[in-house]
GROMACS .gro file of C-alpha atoms in nm:
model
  378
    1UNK     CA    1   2.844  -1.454  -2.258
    2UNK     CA    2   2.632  -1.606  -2.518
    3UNK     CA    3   2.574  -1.893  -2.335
    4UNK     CA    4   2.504  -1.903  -1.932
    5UNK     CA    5   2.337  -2.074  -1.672
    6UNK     CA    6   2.157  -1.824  -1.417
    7UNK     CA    7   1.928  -1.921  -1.083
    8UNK     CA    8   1.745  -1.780  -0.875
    9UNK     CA    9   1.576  -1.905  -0.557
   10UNK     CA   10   1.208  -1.900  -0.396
   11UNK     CA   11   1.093  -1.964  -0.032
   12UNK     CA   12   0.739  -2.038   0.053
   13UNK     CA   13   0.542  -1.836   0.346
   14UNK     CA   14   0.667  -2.095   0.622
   15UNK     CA   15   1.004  -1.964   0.586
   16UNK     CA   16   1.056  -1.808   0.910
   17UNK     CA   17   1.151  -1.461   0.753
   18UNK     CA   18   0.892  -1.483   0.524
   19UNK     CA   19   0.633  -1.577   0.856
   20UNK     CA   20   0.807  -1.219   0.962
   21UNK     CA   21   0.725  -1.003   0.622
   22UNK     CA   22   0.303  -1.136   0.687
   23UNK     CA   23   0.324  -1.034   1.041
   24UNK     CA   24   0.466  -0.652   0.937
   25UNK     CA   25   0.246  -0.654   0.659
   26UNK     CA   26  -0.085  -0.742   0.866
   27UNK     CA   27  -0.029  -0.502   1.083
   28UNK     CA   28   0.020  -0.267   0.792
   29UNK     CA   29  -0.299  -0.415   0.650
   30UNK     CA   30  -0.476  -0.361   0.974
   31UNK     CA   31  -0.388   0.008   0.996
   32UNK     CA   32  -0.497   0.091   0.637
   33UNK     CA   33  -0.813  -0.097   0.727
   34UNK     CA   34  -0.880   0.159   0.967
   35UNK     CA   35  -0.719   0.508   0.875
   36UNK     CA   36  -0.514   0.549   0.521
   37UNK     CA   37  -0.312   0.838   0.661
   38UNK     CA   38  -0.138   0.618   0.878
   39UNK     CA   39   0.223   0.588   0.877
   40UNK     CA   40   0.386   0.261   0.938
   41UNK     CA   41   0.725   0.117   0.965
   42UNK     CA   42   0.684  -0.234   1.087
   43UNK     CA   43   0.919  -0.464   1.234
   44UNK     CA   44   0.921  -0.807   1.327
   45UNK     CA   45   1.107  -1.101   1.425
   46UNK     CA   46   1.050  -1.463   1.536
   47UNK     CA   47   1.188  -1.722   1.724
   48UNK     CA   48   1.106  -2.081   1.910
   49UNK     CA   49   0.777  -1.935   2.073
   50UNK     CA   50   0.886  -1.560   2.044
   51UNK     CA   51   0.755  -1.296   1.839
   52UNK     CA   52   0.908  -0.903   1.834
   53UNK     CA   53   0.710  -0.657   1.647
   54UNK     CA   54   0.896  -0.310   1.648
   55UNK     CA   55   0.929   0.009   1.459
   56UNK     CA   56   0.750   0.332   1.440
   57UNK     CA   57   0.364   0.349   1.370
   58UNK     CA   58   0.129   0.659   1.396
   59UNK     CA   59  -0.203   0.629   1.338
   60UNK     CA   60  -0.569   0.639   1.451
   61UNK     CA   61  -0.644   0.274   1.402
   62UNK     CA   62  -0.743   0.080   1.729
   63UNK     CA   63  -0.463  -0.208   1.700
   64UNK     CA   64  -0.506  -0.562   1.824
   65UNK     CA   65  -0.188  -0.621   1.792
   66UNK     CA   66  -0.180  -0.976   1.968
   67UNK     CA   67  -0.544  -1.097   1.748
   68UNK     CA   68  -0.322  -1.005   1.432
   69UNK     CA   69  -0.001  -1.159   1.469
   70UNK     CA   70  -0.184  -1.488   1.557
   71UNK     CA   71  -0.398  -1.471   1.270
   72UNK     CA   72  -0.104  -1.422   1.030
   73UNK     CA   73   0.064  -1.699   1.216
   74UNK     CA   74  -0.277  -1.929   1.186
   75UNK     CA   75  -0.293  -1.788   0.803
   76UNK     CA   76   0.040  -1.921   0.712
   77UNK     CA   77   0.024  -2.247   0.872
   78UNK     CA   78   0.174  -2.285   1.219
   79UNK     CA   79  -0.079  -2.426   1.434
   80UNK     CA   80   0.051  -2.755   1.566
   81UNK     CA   81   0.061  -2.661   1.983
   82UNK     CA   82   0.339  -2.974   1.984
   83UNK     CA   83   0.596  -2.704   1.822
   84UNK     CA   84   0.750  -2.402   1.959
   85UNK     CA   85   0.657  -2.166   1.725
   86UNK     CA   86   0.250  -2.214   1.721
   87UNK     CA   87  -0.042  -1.948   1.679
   88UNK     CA   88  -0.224  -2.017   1.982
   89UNK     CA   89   0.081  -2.053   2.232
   90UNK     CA   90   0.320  -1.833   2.088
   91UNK     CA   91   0.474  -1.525   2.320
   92UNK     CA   92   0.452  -1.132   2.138
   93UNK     CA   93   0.669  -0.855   2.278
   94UNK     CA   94   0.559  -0.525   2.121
   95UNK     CA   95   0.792  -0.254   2.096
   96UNK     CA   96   0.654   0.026   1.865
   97UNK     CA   97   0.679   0.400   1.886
   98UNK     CA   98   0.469   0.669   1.701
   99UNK     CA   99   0.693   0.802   1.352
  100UNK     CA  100   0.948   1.070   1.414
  101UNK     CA  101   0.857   1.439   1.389
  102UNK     CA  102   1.139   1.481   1.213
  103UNK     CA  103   1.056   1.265   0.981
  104UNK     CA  104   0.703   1.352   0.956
  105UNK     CA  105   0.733   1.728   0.859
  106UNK     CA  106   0.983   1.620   0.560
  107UNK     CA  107   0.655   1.330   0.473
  108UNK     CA  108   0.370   1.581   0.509
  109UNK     CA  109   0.300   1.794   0.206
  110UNK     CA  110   0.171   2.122   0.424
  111UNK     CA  111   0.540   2.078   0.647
  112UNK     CA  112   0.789   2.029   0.396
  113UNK     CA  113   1.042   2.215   0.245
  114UNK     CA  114   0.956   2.094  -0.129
  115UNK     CA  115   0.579   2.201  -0.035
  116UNK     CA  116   0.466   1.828  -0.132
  117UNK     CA  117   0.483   1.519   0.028
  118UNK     CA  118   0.858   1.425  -0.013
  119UNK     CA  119   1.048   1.046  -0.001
  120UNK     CA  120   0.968   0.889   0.356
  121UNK     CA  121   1.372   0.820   0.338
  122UNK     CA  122   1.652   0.844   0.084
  123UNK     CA  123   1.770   0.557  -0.145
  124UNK     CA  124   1.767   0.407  -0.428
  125UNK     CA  125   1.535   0.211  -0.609
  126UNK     CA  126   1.523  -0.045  -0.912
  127UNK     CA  127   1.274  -0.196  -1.156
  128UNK     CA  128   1.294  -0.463  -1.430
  129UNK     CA  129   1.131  -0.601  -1.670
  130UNK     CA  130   1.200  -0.877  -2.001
  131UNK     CA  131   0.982  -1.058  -2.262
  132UNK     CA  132   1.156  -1.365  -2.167
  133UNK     CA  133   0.800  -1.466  -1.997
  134UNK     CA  134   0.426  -1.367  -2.063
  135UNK     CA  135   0.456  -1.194  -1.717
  136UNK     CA  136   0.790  -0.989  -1.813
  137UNK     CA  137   0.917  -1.160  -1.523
  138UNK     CA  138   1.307  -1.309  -1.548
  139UNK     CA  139   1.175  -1.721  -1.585
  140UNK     CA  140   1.404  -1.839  -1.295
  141UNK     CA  141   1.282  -1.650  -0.992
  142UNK     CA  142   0.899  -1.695  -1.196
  143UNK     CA  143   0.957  -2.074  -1.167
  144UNK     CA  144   1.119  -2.132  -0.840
  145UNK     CA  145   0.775  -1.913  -0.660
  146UNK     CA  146   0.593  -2.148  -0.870
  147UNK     CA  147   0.761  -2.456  -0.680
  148UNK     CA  148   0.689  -2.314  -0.327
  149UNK     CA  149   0.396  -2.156  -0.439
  150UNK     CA  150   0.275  -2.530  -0.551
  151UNK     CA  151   0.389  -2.688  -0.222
  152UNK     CA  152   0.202  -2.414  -0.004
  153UNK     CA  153  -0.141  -2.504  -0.243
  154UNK     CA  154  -0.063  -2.888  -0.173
  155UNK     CA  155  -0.031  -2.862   0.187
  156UNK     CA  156  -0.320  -2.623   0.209
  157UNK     CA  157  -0.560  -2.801   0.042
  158UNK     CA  158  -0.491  -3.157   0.233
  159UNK     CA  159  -0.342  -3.345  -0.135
  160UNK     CA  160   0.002  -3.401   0.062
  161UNK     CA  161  -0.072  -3.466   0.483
  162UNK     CA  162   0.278  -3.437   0.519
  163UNK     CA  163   0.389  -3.117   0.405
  164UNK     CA  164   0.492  -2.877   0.634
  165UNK     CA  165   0.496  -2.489   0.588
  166UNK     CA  166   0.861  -2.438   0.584
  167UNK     CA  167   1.044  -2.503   0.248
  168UNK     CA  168   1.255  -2.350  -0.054
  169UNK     CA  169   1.306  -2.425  -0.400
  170UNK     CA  170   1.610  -2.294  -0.644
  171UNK     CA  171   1.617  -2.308  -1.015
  172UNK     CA  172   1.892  -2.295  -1.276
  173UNK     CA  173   1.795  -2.160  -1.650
  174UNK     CA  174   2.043  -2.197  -1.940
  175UNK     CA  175   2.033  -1.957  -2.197
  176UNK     CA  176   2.164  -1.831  -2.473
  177UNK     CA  177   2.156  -1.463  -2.559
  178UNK     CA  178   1.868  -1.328  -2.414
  179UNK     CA  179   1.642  -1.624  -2.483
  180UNK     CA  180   1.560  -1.910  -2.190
  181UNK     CA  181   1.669  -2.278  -2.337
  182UNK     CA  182   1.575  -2.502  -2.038
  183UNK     CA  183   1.578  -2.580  -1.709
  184UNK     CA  184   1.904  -2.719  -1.619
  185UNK     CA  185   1.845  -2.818  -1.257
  186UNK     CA  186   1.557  -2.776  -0.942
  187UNK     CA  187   1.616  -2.801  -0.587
  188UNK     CA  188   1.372  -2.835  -0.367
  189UNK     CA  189   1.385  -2.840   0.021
  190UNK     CA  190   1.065  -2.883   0.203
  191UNK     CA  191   0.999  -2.915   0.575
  192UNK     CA  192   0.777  -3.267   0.627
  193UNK     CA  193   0.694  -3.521   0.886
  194UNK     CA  194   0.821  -3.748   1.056
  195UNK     CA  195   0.666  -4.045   0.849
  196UNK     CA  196   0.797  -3.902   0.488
  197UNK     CA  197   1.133  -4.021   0.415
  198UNK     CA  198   1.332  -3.871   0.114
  199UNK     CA  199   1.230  -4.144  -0.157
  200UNK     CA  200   0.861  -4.074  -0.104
  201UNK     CA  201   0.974  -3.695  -0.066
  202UNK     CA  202   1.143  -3.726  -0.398
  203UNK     CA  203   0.876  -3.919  -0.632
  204UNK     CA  204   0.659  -3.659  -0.523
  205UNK     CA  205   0.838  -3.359  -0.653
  206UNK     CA  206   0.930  -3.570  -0.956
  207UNK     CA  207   0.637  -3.741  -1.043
  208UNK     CA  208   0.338  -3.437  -0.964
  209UNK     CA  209   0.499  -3.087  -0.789
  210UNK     CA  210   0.737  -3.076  -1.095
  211UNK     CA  211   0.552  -3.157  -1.433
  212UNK     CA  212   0.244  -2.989  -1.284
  213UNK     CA  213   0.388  -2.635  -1.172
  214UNK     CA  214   0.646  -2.593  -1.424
  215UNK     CA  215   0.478  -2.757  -1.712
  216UNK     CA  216   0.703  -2.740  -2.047
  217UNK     CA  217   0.998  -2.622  -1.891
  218UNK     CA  218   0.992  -2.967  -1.650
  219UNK     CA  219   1.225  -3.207  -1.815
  220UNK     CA  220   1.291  -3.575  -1.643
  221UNK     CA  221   1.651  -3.575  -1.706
  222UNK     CA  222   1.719  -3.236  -1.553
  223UNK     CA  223   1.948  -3.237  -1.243
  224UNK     CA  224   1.698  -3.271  -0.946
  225UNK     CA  225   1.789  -3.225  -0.547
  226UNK     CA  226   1.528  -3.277  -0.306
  227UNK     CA  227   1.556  -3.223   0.101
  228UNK     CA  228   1.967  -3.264  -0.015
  229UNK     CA  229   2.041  -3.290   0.326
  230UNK     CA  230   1.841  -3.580   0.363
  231UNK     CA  231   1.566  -3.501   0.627
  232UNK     CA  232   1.395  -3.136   0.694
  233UNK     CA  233   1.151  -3.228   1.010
  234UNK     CA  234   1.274  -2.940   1.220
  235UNK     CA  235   1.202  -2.606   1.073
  236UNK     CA  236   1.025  -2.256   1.050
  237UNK     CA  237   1.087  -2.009   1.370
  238UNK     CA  238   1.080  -2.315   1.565
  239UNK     CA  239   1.427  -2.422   1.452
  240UNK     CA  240   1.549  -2.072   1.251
  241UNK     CA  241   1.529  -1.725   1.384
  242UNK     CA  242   1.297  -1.495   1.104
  243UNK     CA  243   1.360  -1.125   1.034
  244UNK     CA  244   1.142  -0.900   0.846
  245UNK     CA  245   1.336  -0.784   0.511
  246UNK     CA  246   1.562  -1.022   0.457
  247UNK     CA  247   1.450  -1.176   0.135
  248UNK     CA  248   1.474  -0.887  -0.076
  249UNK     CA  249   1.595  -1.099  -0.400
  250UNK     CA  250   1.321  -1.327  -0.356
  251UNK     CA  251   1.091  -1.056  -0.344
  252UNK     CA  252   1.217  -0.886  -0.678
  253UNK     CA  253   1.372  -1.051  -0.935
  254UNK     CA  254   1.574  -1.315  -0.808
  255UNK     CA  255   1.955  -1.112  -0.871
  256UNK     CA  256   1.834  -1.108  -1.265
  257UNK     CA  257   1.747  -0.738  -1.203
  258UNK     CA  258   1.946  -0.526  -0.953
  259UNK     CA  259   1.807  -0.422  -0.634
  260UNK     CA  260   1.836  -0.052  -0.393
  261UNK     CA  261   1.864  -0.260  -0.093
  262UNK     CA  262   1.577  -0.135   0.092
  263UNK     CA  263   1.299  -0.438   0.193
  264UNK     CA  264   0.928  -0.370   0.127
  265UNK     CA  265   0.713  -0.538   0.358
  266UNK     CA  266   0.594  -0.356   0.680
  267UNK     CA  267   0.611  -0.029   0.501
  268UNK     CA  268   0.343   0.220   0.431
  269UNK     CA  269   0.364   0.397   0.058
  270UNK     CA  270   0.544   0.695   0.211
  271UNK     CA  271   0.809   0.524   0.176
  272UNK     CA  272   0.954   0.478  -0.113
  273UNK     CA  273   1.196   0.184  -0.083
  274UNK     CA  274   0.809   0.038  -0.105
  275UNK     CA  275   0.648   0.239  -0.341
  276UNK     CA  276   0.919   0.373  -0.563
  277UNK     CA  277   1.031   0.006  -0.627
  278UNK     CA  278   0.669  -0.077  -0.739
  279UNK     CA  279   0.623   0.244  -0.956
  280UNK     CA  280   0.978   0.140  -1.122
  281UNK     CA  281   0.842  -0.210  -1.191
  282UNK     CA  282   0.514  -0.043  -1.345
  283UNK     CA  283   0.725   0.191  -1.566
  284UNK     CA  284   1.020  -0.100  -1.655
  285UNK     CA  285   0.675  -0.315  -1.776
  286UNK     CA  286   0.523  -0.005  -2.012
  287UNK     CA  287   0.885   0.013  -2.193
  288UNK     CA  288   0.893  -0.349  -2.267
  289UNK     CA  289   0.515  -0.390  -2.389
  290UNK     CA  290   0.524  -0.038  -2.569
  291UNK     CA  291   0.823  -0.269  -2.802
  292UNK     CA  292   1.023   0.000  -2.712
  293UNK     CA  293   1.297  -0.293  -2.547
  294UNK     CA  294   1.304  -0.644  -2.469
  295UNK     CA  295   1.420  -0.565  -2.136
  296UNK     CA  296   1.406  -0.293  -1.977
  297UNK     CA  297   1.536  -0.135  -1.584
  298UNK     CA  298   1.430   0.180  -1.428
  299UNK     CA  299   1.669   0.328  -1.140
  300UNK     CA  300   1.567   0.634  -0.931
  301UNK     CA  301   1.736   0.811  -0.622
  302UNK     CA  302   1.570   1.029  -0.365
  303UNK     CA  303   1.637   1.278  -0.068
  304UNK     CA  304   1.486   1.216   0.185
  305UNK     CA  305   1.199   1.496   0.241
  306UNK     CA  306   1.240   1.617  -0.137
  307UNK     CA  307   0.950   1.525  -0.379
  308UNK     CA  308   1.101   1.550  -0.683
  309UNK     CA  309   1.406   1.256  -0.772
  310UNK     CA  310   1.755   1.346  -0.778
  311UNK     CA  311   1.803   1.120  -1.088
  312UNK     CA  312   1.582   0.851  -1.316
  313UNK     CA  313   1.811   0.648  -1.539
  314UNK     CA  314   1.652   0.398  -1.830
  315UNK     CA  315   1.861   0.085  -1.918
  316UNK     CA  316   1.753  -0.118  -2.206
  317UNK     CA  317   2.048  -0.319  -2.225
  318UNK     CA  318   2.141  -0.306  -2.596
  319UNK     CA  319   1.772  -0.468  -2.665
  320UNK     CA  320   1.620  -0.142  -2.764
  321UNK     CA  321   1.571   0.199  -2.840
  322UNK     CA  322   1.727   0.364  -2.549
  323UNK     CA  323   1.671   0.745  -2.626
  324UNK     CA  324   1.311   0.664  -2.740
  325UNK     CA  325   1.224   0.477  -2.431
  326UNK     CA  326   1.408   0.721  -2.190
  327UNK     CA  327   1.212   0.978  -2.372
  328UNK     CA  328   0.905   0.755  -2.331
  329UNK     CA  329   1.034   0.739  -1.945
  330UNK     CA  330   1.043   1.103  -1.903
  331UNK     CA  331   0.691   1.216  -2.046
  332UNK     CA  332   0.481   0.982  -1.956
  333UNK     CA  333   0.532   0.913  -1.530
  334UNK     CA  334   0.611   1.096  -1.304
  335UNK     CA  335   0.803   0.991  -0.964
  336UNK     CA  336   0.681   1.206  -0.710
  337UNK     CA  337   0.555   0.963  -0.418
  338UNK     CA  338   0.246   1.140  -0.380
  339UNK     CA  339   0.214   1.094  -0.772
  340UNK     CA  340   0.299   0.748  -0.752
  341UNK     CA  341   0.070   0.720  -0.453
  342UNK     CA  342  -0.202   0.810  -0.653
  343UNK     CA  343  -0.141   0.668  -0.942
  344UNK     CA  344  -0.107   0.288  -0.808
  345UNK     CA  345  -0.342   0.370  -0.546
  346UNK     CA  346  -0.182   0.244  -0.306
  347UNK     CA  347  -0.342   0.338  -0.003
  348UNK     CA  348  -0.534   0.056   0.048
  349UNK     CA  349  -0.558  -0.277   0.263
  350UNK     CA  350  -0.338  -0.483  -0.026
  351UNK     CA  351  -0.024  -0.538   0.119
  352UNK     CA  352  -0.093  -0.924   0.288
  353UNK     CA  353  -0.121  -1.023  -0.111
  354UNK     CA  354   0.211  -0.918  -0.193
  355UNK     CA  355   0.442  -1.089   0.073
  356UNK     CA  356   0.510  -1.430  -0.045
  357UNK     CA  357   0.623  -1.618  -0.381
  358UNK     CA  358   0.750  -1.243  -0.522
  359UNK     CA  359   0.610  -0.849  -0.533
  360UNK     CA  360   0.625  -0.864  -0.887
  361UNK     CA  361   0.490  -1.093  -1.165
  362UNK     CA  362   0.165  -1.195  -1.029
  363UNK     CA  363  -0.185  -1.097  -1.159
  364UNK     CA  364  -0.406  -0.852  -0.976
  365UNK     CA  365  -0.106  -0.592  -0.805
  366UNK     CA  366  -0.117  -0.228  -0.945
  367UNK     CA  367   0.185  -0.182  -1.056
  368UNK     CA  368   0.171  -0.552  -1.294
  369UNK     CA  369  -0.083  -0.378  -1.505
  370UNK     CA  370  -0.010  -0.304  -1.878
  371UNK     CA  371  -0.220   0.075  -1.965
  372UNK     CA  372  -0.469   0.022  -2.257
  373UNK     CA  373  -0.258   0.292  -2.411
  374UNK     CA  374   0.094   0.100  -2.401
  375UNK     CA  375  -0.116  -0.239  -2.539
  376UNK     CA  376  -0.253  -0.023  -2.827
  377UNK     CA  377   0.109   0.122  -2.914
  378UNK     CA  378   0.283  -0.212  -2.935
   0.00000   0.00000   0.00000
């Protein structure tokens, strides 16, 4: 179609699977703080005053695990003792088990059959990247973070008392061809008080949240829907149950690029539904500032305990040169997680940054860096 409407959806760090992706990914955090060798699968889930962390961790770290699901529960927002779901009442029920050896020897470089650390799982992985935005990010999914990303920085800094953590934002982009026209329509839901009806709720988004986060592209005749059921008082884990992993299209690229399936947060770089996903990014980004495509997706499968891929495919999607940039593709990264490992350095304390308002797109990850040698090319 040359002309289409596409939208993609945000939700802020309130939302009560998104509380769930900062509690696996502090713990993940806290490991890597401690020993870099550790291997983590982190699960968690939430609920009225309830919190579940399970999955498989083995490592040295000493692990508070109670101090650090509180603090990521303070962090985000949720310390009002009158709800359910607050950081200094709030129940945990840990239920984690060291990694399986099975699992392990195909990991370990010195154990497996390949002789080098192999994929923590098999699976497939995606990554995508377009010109349509100075971050190569797909502008829906870029603008919607920058809605719940804006409400989080009101509420945080005091400029809106009645903001409450949980909250969502959608946005619809017409285009035509490859090129972004305008913003067609915003919705908006955001958890509040009591006191803030839907009017005042409204003007705000309107009137500051709107024209300030989303700058040219915020037009006052565009379709805007705000709390469209009329009041949002009751939310986060105290009215929803939260999941780790369940936002995997917010995380990426809002449906514009297609996803493996696996989630991210609460894993360690071993495996490479994590890592793999971020090296794709990293590679789809150097094929669309090399000029070699104006968009650009990397797919890549792995067995599980095998280091090398069983396949890499390139898609430029008629926008490009796709023998030169599978070419490109081939040469010039290699896929191996250790390699990737290494090359992102990813074992590190990063992984709180990356949980909310998108993996991919923001300043200051690893894998959104553009080499000096792609820059230079293009």
């Amino acid at each position: 179609m040359s002309r289409y409407t596409f939208t993609s959806e945000s939700v802020s760090e309130g939302h009560p699977d998104k509380v769930c992706d900062y509690i696996s990914d502090s713990i993940l955090d806290a490991c890597f703080e401690q020993n870099t060798q550790s291997r983590v699968a982190c699960e968690t889930l939430c609920k009225n005053d309830t919190v579940v962390i399970a999955g498989e961790i083995t490592t040295n770290a000493r692990l508070d695990y109670e101090r650090i699901v509180r603090q990521a529960v303070k962090d985000i927002g949720y310390t009002d003792p009158s709800e359910p779901f607050c950081d200094t009442t709030l129940k945990l029920v840990p239920l984690i088990t060291r990694q399986s050896n099975e699992i392990s020897q195909g990991v370990t470089a010195a154990t497996s059959q390949s002789g080098d650390q192999g994929a923590g799982d098999q699976g497939i992985m995606f990554g995508y990247a377009t010109d349509e935005s100075p971050e190569l990010m797909p502008l829906p999914i870029l603008l919607a973070h920058k809605l719940t990303k804006g409400l989080a920085d009101d509420r945080k800094a005091g400029r809106v008392s009645w903001l409450r953590p949980d909250s969502k934002s959608q946005v619809s982009v017409l285009y035509d061809g490859n090129e972004p026209k305008e913003v067609t329509a915003v919705v908006v839901s955001t958890q509040h008080k009591a006191e803030a009806d839907q009017k005042r709720i409204t003007e705000y988004v309107r009137e500051e949240l709107g024209p300030r986060v989303l700058g040219a592209w915020w037009k006052k005749d565009l379709k805007l829907f705000v709390n469209p059921t009329g009041s949002f008082v009751h939310g986060g884990p105290s009215a929803d149950a939260g999941v780790t992993g369940r936002k995997i299209i917010v995380d990426s690229y809002g449906g514009a690029g297609r996803h493996g399936g696996g989630a991210f947060s609460g894993k360690d770089p071993s495996k490479v539904d994590r890592s793999s996903a971020y090296f794709c990014r990293f590679v789809a980004k150097q094929v669309v500032a090399s000029g070699l495509a104006r968009k650009a997706e990397i797919q890549v499968g792995y067995a599980i305990g095998m280091a090398q891929p069983v396949s890499v495919k390139v898609d430029t999607f008629g926008t490009g040169d796709e023998r030169a940039a599978a070419e490109f593709v081939m040469n010039g990264f290699d896929f191996r997680p250790r390699a990737i490992i290494e090359r992102l350095d990813l074992l590190r304390p990063i992984y709180r940054s990356t949980t909310n308002y998108g993996h991919f797109g923001r300043p200051g990850l690893p894998w959104e860096v553009v080499e000096k040698a792609v820059a230079v090319a293009r």
